[in-house]
Amino acid sequence: MFDLIVIVRVPQPEDIPSVADALARMRPLCLAEDGCVSWEAYHSHEDPARFVLVERWATRDHWETHGAGEAIQKIYVPEILPRIEREVHPSAPVRL
């Protein structure tokens, strides 16, 4: 598995609804992609300008291919990326 955490901050408050809407539209497209095990976007109650994306891909190659897909190219790049600051963290679950 390849897990990814993306922390998103929206600097301009007026952009928050647009980013939330675009993330919601991305979800079904991501889930339909080959190798997508799960894809969730969370909106913070404590900080309305903060979103956290939690993605699980079958392999890193599947995630890298995702970059050329419809969700990224038609929604994320034109609608979200210009409005955000982000941290991308390939991650692994903590287990005993």
PDB file of C-alpha atoms in Angstrom:
ATOM      1  CA  MET A   1       0.000   0.000   0.000  1.00  0.00           C
ATOM      2  CA  PHE A   2       0.989   3.603  -0.565  1.00  0.00           C
ATOM      3  CA  ASP A   3      -0.612   6.058   1.853  1.00  0.00           C
ATOM      4  CA  LEU A   4      -0.575   9.789   1.375  1.00  0.00           C
ATOM      5  CA  ILE A   5      -1.588  12.640   3.657  1.00  0.00           C
ATOM      6  CA  VAL A   6      -1.996  16.092   2.108  1.00  0.00           C
ATOM      7  CA  ILE A   7      -2.479  19.069   4.397  1.00  0.00           C
ATOM      8  CA  VAL A   8      -4.125  21.967   2.603  1.00  0.00           C
ATOM      9  CA  ARG A   9      -4.436  25.558   3.772  1.00  0.00           C
ATOM     10  CA  VAL A  10      -6.622  28.085   1.968  1.00  0.00           C
ATOM     11  CA  PRO A  11      -5.145  31.557   2.634  1.00  0.00           C
ATOM     12  CA  GLN A  12      -8.111  33.560   1.306  1.00  0.00           C
ATOM     13  CA  PRO A  13     -11.353  32.930   3.242  1.00  0.00           C
ATOM     14  CA  GLU A  14     -13.464  33.645   0.166  1.00  0.00           C
ATOM     15  CA  ASP A  15     -11.822  30.644  -1.594  1.00  0.00           C
ATOM     16  CA  ILE A  16     -12.811  28.101   1.086  1.00  0.00           C
ATOM     17  CA  PRO A  17     -16.251  27.206  -0.391  1.00  0.00           C
ATOM     18  CA  SER A  18     -14.775  26.759  -3.887  1.00  0.00           C
ATOM     19  CA  VAL A  19     -12.010  24.494  -2.609  1.00  0.00           C
ATOM     20  CA  ALA A  20     -14.486  22.420  -0.568  1.00  0.00           C
ATOM     21  CA  ASP A  21     -16.754  22.019  -3.600  1.00  0.00           C
ATOM     22  CA  ALA A  22     -13.877  21.042  -5.883  1.00  0.00           C
ATOM     23  CA  LEU A  23     -12.583  18.459  -3.390  1.00  0.00           C
ATOM     24  CA  ALA A  24     -16.061  16.943  -3.139  1.00  0.00           C
ATOM     25  CA  ARG A  25     -16.228  16.674  -6.942  1.00  0.00           C
ATOM     26  CA  MET A  26     -12.793  15.038  -7.052  1.00  0.00           C
ATOM     27  CA  ARG A  27     -13.696  12.186  -4.720  1.00  0.00           C
ATOM     28  CA  PRO A  28     -15.764   9.985  -7.085  1.00  0.00           C
ATOM     29  CA  LEU A  29     -13.246  10.502  -9.878  1.00  0.00           C
ATOM     30  CA  CYS A  30     -10.359   9.454  -7.634  1.00  0.00           C
ATOM     31  CA  LEU A  31     -12.213   6.437  -6.287  1.00  0.00           C
ATOM     32  CA  ALA A  32     -12.873   5.274  -9.857  1.00  0.00           C
ATOM     33  CA  GLU A  33      -9.165   5.310 -10.734  1.00  0.00           C
ATOM     34  CA  ASP A  34      -7.219   2.077 -10.997  1.00  0.00           C
ATOM     35  CA  GLY A  35      -5.400   1.402  -7.741  1.00  0.00           C
ATOM     36  CA  CYS A  36      -7.329   3.853  -5.566  1.00  0.00           C
ATOM     37  CA  VAL A  37      -8.199   2.000  -2.366  1.00  0.00           C
ATOM     38  CA  SER A  38      -9.643   5.026  -0.550  1.00  0.00           C
ATOM     39  CA  TRP A  39      -9.706   8.796  -0.906  1.00  0.00           C
ATOM     40  CA  GLU A  40     -11.170  11.167   1.686  1.00  0.00           C
ATOM     41  CA  ALA A  41     -11.070  14.926   2.129  1.00  0.00           C
ATOM     42  CA  TYR A  42     -11.663  16.299   5.616  1.00  0.00           C
ATOM     43  CA  HIS A  43     -12.541  19.905   6.515  1.00  0.00           C
ATOM     44  CA  SER A  44     -11.401  21.091   9.930  1.00  0.00           C
ATOM     45  CA  HIS A  45     -14.017  22.320  12.411  1.00  0.00           C
ATOM     46  CA  GLU A  46     -11.307  24.155  14.368  1.00  0.00           C
ATOM     47  CA  ASP A  47      -9.699  25.900  11.388  1.00  0.00           C
ATOM     48  CA  PRO A  48     -12.049  26.450   8.421  1.00  0.00           C
ATOM     49  CA  ALA A  49      -9.075  27.246   6.173  1.00  0.00           C
ATOM     50  CA  ARG A  50      -7.630  23.748   6.689  1.00  0.00           C
ATOM     51  CA  PHE A  51      -8.374  20.544   4.797  1.00  0.00           C
ATOM     52  CA  VAL A  52      -6.696  17.167   5.119  1.00  0.00           C
ATOM     53  CA  LEU A  53      -6.692  14.614   2.316  1.00  0.00           C
ATOM     54  CA  VAL A  54      -6.142  10.974   3.241  1.00  0.00           C
ATOM     55  CA  GLU A  55      -5.395   8.789   0.259  1.00  0.00           C
ATOM     56  CA  ARG A  56      -4.592   5.101   0.003  1.00  0.00           C
ATOM     57  CA  TRP A  57      -3.270   3.666  -3.245  1.00  0.00           C
ATOM     58  CA  ALA A  58      -2.406   0.084  -4.097  1.00  0.00           C
ATOM     59  CA  THR A  59       1.115   1.186  -5.086  1.00  0.00           C
ATOM     60  CA  ARG A  60       3.133   4.365  -5.461  1.00  0.00           C
ATOM     61  CA  ASP A  61       2.948   3.833  -9.242  1.00  0.00           C
ATOM     62  CA  HIS A  62      -0.863   4.019  -9.059  1.00  0.00           C
ATOM     63  CA  TRP A  63      -0.614   7.316  -7.172  1.00  0.00           C
ATOM     64  CA  GLU A  64       1.890   8.706  -9.674  1.00  0.00           C
ATOM     65  CA  THR A  65      -0.424   7.733 -12.561  1.00  0.00           C
ATOM     66  CA  HIS A  66      -3.245   9.526 -10.694  1.00  0.00           C
ATOM     67  CA  GLY A  67      -1.418  12.803 -11.444  1.00  0.00           C
ATOM     68  CA  ALA A  68      -2.372  12.508 -15.108  1.00  0.00           C
ATOM     69  CA  GLY A  69      -5.996  11.613 -14.373  1.00  0.00           C
ATOM     70  CA  GLU A  70      -9.153  13.647 -14.764  1.00  0.00           C
ATOM     71  CA  ALA A  71      -9.497  14.547 -11.063  1.00  0.00           C
ATOM     72  CA  ILE A  72      -6.061  16.134 -10.945  1.00  0.00           C
ATOM     73  CA  GLN A  73      -5.926  17.644 -14.423  1.00  0.00           C
ATOM     74  CA  LYS A  74      -9.499  18.976 -14.670  1.00  0.00           C
ATOM     75  CA  ILE A  75     -10.191  19.932 -11.039  1.00  0.00           C
ATOM     76  CA  TYR A  76      -7.139  19.980  -8.745  1.00  0.00           C
ATOM     77  CA  VAL A  77      -4.666  21.797 -10.991  1.00  0.00           C
ATOM     78  CA  PRO A  78      -6.954  24.541 -12.363  1.00  0.00           C
ATOM     79  CA  GLU A  79      -9.425  25.020  -9.482  1.00  0.00           C
ATOM     80  CA  ILE A  80      -7.651  24.090  -6.259  1.00  0.00           C
ATOM     81  CA  LEU A  81      -3.888  24.431  -6.632  1.00  0.00           C
ATOM     82  CA  PRO A  82      -3.925  28.190  -7.378  1.00  0.00           C
ATOM     83  CA  ARG A  83      -5.933  28.805  -4.168  1.00  0.00           C
ATOM     84  CA  ILE A  84      -3.968  26.739  -1.641  1.00  0.00           C
ATOM     85  CA  GLU A  85      -0.755  26.105   0.198  1.00  0.00           C
ATOM     86  CA  ARG A  86      -0.059  22.417   0.793  1.00  0.00           C
ATOM     87  CA  GLU A  87       2.147  19.843   2.426  1.00  0.00           C
ATOM     88  CA  VAL A  88       2.360  16.398   0.835  1.00  0.00           C
ATOM     89  CA  HIS A  89       3.350  13.546   3.131  1.00  0.00           C
ATOM     90  CA  PRO A  90       3.807   9.996   1.862  1.00  0.00           C
ATOM     91  CA  SER A  91       3.099   8.150   5.112  1.00  0.00           C
ATOM     92  CA  ALA A  92       2.725   4.799   6.813  1.00  0.00           C
ATOM     93  CA  PRO A  93       0.362   3.733   9.581  1.00  0.00           C
ATOM     94  CA  VAL A  94       1.828   3.469  13.049  1.00  0.00           C
ATOM     95  CA  ARG A  95       1.423  -0.077  14.282  1.00  0.00           C
ATOM     96  CA  LEU A  96       2.622  -2.054  17.291  1.00  0.00           C
TER      97      LEU A  96
END
